[in-house]
CSV table of C-alpha atoms and ligand atoms in Angstrom, one decimal:
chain,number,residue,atom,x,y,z
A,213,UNK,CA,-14.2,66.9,10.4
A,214,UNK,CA,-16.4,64.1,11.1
A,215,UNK,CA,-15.6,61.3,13.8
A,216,UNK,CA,-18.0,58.7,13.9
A,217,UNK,CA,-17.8,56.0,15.8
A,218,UNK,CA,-18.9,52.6,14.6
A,219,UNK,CA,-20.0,50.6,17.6
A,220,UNK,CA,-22.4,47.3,18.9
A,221,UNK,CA,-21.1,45.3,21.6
A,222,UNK,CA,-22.5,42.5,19.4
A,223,UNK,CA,-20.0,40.5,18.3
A,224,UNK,CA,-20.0,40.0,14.2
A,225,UNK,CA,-22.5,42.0,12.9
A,226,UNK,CA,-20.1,43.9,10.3
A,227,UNK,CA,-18.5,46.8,12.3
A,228,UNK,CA,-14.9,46.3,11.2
A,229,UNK,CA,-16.5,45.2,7.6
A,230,UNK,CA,-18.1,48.4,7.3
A,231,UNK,CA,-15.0,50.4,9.1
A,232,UNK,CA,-12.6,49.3,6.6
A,233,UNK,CA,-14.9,49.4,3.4
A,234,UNK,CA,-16.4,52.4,4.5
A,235,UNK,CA,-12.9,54.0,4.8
A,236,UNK,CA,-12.2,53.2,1.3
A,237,UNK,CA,-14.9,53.9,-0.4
A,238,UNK,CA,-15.1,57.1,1.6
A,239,UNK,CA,-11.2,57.7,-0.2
A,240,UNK,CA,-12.4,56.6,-3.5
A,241,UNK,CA,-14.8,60.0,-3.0
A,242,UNK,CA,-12.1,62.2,-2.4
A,243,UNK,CA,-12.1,62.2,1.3
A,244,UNK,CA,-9.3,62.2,3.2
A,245,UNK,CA,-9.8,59.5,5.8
A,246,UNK,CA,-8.3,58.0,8.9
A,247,UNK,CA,-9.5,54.6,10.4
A,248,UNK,CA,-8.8,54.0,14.1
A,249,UNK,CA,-8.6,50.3,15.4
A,250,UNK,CA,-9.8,50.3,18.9
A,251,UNK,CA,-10.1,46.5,18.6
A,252,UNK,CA,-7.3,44.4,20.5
A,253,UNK,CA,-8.3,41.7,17.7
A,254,UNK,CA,-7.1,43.9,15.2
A,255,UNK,CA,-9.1,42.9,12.4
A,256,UNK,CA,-9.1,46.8,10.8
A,257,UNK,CA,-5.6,46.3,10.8
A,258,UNK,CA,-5.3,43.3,9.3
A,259,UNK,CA,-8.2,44.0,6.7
A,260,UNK,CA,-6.2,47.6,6.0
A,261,UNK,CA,-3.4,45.6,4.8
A,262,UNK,CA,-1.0,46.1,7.9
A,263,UNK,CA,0.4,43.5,9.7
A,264,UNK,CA,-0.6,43.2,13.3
A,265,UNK,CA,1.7,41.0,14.5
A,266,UNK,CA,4.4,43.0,14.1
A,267,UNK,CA,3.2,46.4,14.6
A,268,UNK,CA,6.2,48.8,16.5
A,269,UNK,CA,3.9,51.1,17.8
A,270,UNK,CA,0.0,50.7,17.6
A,271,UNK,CA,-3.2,53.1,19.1
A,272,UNK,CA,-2.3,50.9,22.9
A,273,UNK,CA,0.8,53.4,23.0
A,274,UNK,CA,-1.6,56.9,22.3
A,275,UNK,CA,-4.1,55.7,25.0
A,276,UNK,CA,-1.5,54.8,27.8
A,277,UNK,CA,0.1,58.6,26.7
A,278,UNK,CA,3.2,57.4,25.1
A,279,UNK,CA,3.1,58.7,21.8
A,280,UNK,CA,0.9,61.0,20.0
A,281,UNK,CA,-1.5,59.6,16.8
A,282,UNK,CA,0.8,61.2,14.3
A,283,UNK,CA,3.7,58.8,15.4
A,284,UNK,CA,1.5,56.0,15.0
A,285,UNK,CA,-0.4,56.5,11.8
A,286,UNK,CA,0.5,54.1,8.9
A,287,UNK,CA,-1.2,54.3,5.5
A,288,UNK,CA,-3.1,51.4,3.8
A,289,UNK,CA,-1.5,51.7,0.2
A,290,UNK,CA,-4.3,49.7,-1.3
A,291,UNK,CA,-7.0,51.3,0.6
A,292,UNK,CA,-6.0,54.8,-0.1
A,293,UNK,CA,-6.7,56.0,3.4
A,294,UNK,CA,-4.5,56.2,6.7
A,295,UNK,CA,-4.9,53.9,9.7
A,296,UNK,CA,-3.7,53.8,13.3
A,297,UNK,CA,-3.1,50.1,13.8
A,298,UNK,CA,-4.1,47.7,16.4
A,299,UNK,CA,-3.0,44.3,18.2
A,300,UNK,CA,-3.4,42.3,21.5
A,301,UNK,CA,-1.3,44.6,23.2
A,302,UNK,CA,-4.1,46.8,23.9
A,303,UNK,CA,-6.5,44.6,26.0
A,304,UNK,CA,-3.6,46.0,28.4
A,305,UNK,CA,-4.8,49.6,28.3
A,306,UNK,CA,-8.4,48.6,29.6
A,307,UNK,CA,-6.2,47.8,32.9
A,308,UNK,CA,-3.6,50.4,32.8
A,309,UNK,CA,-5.6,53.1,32.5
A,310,UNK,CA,-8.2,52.3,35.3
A,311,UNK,CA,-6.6,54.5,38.1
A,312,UNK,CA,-5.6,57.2,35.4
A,313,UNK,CA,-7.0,60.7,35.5
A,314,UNK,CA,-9.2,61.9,32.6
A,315,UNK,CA,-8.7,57.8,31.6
A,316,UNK,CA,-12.0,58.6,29.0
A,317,UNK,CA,-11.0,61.1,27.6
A,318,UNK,CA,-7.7,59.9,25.8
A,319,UNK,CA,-8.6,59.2,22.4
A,320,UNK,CA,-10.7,62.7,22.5
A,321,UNK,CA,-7.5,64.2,23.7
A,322,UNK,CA,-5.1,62.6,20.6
A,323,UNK,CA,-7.5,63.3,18.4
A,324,UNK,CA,-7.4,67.1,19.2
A,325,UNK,CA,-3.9,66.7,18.7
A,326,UNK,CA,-3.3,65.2,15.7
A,327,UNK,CA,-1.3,66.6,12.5
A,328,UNK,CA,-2.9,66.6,8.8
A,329,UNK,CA,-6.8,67.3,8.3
A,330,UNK,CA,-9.0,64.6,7.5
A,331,UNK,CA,-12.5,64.9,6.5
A,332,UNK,CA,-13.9,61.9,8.2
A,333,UNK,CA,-12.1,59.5,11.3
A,334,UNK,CA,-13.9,56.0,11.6
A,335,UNK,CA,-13.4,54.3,15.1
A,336,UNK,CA,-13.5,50.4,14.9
A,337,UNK,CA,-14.7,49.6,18.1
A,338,UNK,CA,-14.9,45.9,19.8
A,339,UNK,CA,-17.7,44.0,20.8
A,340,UNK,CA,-17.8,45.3,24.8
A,341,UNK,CA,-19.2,48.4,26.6
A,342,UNK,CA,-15.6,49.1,27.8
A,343,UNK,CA,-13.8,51.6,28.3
A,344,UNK,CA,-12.1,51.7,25.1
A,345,UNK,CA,-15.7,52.0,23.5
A,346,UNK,CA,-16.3,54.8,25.9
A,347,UNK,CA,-13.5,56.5,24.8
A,348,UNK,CA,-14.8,56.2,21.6
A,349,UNK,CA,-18.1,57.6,22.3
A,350,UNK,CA,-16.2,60.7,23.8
A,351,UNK,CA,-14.4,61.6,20.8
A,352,UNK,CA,-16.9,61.1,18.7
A,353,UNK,CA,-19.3,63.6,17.0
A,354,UNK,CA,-21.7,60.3,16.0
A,355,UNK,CA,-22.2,56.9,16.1
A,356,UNK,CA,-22.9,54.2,13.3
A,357,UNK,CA,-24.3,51.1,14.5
A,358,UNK,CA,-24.2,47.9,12.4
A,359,UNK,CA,-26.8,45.0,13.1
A,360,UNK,CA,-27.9,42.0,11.7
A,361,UNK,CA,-31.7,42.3,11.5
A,362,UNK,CA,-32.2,39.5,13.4
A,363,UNK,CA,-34.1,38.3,16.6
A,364,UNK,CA,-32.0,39.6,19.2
A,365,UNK,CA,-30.7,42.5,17.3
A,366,UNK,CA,-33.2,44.7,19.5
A,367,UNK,CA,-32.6,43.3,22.9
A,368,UNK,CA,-28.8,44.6,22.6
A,369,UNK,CA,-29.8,47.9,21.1
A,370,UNK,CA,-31.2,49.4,24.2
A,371,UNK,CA,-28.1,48.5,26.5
A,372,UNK,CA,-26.2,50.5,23.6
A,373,UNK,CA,-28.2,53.2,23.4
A,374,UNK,CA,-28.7,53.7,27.6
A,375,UNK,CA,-24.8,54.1,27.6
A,376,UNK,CA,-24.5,56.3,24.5
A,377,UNK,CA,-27.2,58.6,26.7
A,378,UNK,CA,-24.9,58.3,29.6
A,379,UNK,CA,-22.0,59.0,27.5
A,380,UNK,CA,-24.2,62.3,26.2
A,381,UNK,CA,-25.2,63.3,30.3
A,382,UNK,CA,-21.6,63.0,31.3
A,383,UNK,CA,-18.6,63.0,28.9
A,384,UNK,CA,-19.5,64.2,25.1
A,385,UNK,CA,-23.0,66.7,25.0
A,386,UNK,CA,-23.3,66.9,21.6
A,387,UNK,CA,-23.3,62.9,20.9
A,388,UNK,CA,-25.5,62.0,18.4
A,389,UNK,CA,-27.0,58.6,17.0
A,390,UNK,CA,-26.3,59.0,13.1
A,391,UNK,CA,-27.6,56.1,12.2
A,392,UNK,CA,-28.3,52.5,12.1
A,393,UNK,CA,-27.0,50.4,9.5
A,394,UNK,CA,-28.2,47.1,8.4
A,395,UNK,CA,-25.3,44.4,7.5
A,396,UNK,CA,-25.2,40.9,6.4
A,397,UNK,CA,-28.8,41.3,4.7
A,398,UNK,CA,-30.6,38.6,3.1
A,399,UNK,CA,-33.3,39.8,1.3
A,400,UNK,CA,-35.2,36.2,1.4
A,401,UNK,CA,-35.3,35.7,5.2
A,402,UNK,CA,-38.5,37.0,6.4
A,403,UNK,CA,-37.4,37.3,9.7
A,404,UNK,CA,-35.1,39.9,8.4
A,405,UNK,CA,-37.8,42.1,7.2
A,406,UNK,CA,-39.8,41.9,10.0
A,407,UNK,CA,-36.9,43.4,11.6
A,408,UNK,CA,-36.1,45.8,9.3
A,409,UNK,CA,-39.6,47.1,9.3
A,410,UNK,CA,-39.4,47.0,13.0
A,411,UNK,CA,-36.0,49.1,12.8
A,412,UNK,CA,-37.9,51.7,10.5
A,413,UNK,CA,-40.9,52.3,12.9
A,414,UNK,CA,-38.8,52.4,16.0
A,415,UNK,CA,-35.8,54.7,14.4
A,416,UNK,CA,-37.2,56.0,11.1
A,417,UNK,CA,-34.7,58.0,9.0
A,418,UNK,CA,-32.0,57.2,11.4
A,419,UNK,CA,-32.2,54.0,9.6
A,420,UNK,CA,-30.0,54.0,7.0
A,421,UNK,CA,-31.3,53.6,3.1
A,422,UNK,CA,-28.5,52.3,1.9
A,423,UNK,CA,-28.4,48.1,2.9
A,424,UNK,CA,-25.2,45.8,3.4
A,425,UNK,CA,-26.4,42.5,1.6
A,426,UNK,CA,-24.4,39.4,2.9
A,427,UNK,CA,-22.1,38.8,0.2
A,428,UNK,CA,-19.1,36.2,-0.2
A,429,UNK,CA,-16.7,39.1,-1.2
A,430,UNK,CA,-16.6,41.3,1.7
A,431,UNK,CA,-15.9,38.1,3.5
A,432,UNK,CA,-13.1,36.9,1.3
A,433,UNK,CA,-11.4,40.6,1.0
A,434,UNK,CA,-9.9,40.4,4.2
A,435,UNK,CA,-7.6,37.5,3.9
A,436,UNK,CA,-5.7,39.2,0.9
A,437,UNK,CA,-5.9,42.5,3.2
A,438,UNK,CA,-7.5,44.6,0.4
A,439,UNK,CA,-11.0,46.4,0.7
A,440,UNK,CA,-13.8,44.8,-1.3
A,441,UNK,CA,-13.4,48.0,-3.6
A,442,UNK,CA,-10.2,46.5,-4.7
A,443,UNK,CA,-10.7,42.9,-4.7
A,444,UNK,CA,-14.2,42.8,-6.9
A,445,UNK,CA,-15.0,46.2,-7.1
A,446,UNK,CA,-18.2,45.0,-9.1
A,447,UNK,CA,-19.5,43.2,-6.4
A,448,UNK,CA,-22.7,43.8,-4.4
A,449,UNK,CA,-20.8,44.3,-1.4
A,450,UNK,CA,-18.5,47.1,-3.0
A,451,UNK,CA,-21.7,48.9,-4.5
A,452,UNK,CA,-23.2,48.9,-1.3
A,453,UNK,CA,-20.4,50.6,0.1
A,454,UNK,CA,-20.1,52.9,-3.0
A,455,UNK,CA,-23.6,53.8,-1.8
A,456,UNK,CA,-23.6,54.1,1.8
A,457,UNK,CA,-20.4,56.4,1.6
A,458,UNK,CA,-22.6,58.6,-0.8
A,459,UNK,CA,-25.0,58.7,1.3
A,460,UNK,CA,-23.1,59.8,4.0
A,461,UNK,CA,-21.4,62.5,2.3
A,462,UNK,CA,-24.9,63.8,1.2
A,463,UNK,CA,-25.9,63.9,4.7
A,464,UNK,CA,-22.9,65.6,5.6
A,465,UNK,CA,-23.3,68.6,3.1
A,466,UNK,CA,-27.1,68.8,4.3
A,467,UNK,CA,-26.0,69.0,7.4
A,468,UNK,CA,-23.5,71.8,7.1
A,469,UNK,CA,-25.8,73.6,5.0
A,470,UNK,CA,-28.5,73.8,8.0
A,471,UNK,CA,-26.2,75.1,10.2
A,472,UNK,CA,-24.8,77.9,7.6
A,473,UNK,CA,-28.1,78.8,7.1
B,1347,ATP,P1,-16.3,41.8,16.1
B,1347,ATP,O1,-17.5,42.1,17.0
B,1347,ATP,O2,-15.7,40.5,16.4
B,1347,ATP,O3,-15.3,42.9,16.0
B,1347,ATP,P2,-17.5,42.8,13.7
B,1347,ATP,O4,-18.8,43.3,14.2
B,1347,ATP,O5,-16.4,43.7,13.5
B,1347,ATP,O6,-17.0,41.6,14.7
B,1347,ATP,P3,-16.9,41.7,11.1
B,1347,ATP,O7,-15.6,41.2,11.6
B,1347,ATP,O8,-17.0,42.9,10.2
B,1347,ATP,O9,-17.9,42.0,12.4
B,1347,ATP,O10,-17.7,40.6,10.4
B,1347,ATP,C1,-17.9,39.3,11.0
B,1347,ATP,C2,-17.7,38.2,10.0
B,1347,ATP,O11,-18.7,38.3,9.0
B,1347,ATP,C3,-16.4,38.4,9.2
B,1347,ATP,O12,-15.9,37.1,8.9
B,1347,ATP,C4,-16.7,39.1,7.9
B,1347,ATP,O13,-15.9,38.8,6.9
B,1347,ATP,C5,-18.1,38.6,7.7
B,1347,ATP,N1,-19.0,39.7,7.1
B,1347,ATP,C6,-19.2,40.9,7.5
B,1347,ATP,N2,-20.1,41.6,6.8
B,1347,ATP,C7,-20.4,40.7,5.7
B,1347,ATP,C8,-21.3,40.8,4.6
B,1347,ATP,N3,-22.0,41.9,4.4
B,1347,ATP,N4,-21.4,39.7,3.8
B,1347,ATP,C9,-20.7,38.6,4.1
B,1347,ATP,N5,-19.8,38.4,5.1
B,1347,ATP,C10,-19.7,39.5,6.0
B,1348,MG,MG1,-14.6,44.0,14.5
């Protein structure tokens, strides 16, 4: 079982875009997938085809302790893989849990618990260095980050990566970057090259092959609460998808077959 986590405390550079596609197109391979919503803006949930606003029980209720992931664990019909939903009520857990014991620890904890197998679990996180994200970072095996290759895309990058090392000294050992992910990529900004290139030197195969081109239809998706893969599945951005799930699943069955020898 993987868990990755897909984290950048920038705000809109594709994480819940790529949580939800990924998710599917991840299904559409075979996998067996659950997506986690650690956003209070539910926007996973929402893109999943759930709807947040009236949610009885969402992932605020595993973190406080009150139920166990299994109880809260819907499945998006159209997007062929399960979810456990999201909504405002969780900006409450950041302040609940603050004088709780083993406070980052709590998804890690559910997680270990859960019922049903799943090859892969995808944590949305949201755009802060909280302690929801830290909980993330705990229970994950890796971490995704989306970026928009773009001037400031670095600046943020080493905050990210200085708590992901704290995260390894402290809480999860065995934390590892998977990789970096471009998003929202317009091939005719040269800015965005230079950055890309700049990505490549700094990171080299943890970049990514596979590139997210901005595209109307993973924007539009959303609002009908589909995955692009069932809304145009001919589109760019659903190729791209297509092909960064594959390439995930490759790196996977490399990886496995290192460590069986
Ligand atoms: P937040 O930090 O607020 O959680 P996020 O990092 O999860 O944001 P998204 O919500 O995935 O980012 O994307 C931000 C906006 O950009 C959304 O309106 C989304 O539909 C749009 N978007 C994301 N990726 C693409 C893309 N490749 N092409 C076109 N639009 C995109
Ligand atoms: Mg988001």
């Amino acid at each position: 079982m993987k868990i990755l986590a897909i984290t950048n405390q920038k705000g809109g550079v594709g994480k819940t875009t790529t949580c939800v596609n990924l998710a599917a197109s991840l299904a559409a391979l075979g996998k067996r997938v659950l997506l986690i919503d650690l956003d209070p803006q539910g926007n996973a949930t929402t893109g999943s085809g759930a709807d947040k606003a009236h949610l009885k029980l969402s992932i605020y209720h595993v973190l406080i302790g009150e139920k166990s992931l299994t109880e809260v664990v819907i499945k998006s019909e159209k997007g062929g893989f399960d979810i456990a939903p999201s909504n405002r009520e969780l900006a409450g857990a950041e302040v609940e849990l603050v004088n709780e014991l083993a406070r980052e620890n709590r998804l890690k904890t559910a997680i270990a618990n859960i019922n049903g197998d799943y090859d892969f679990i995808l944590l949305d996180c949201p755009p802060a260095l909280n302690l929801v994200t830290v909980n993330a970072l705990t229970a994950a095996n890796a971490v995704m980050i989306p970026m928009q290759c773009e001037y400031y895309a670095l600046e943020g990058l080493s905050d990210l990566v200085n708590t992901i090392k704290k995260v390894r000294a402290h809480l999860n050992p065995t934390l590892e970057i998977e990789g970096l992910l471009r998003t929202l990529f317009d091939n005719r900004n040269m800015l965005a090259q230079q950055v890309s290139a700049q990505l490549i030197s700094h990171f080299g195969d943890k970049v990514y092959k596979t590139v997210i081109p901005r595209n109307i239809r993973l924007a539009e998706a959303p609002s009908y609460g589909v995955p692009v893969l069932s809304y145009d599945k001919s589109s760019k951005g659903a190729q791209a998808y297509m092909e960064l799930a594959q390439e995930i699943t490759n790196k996977e069955t490399i990886s496995k077959e290192k460590k069986h020898g």
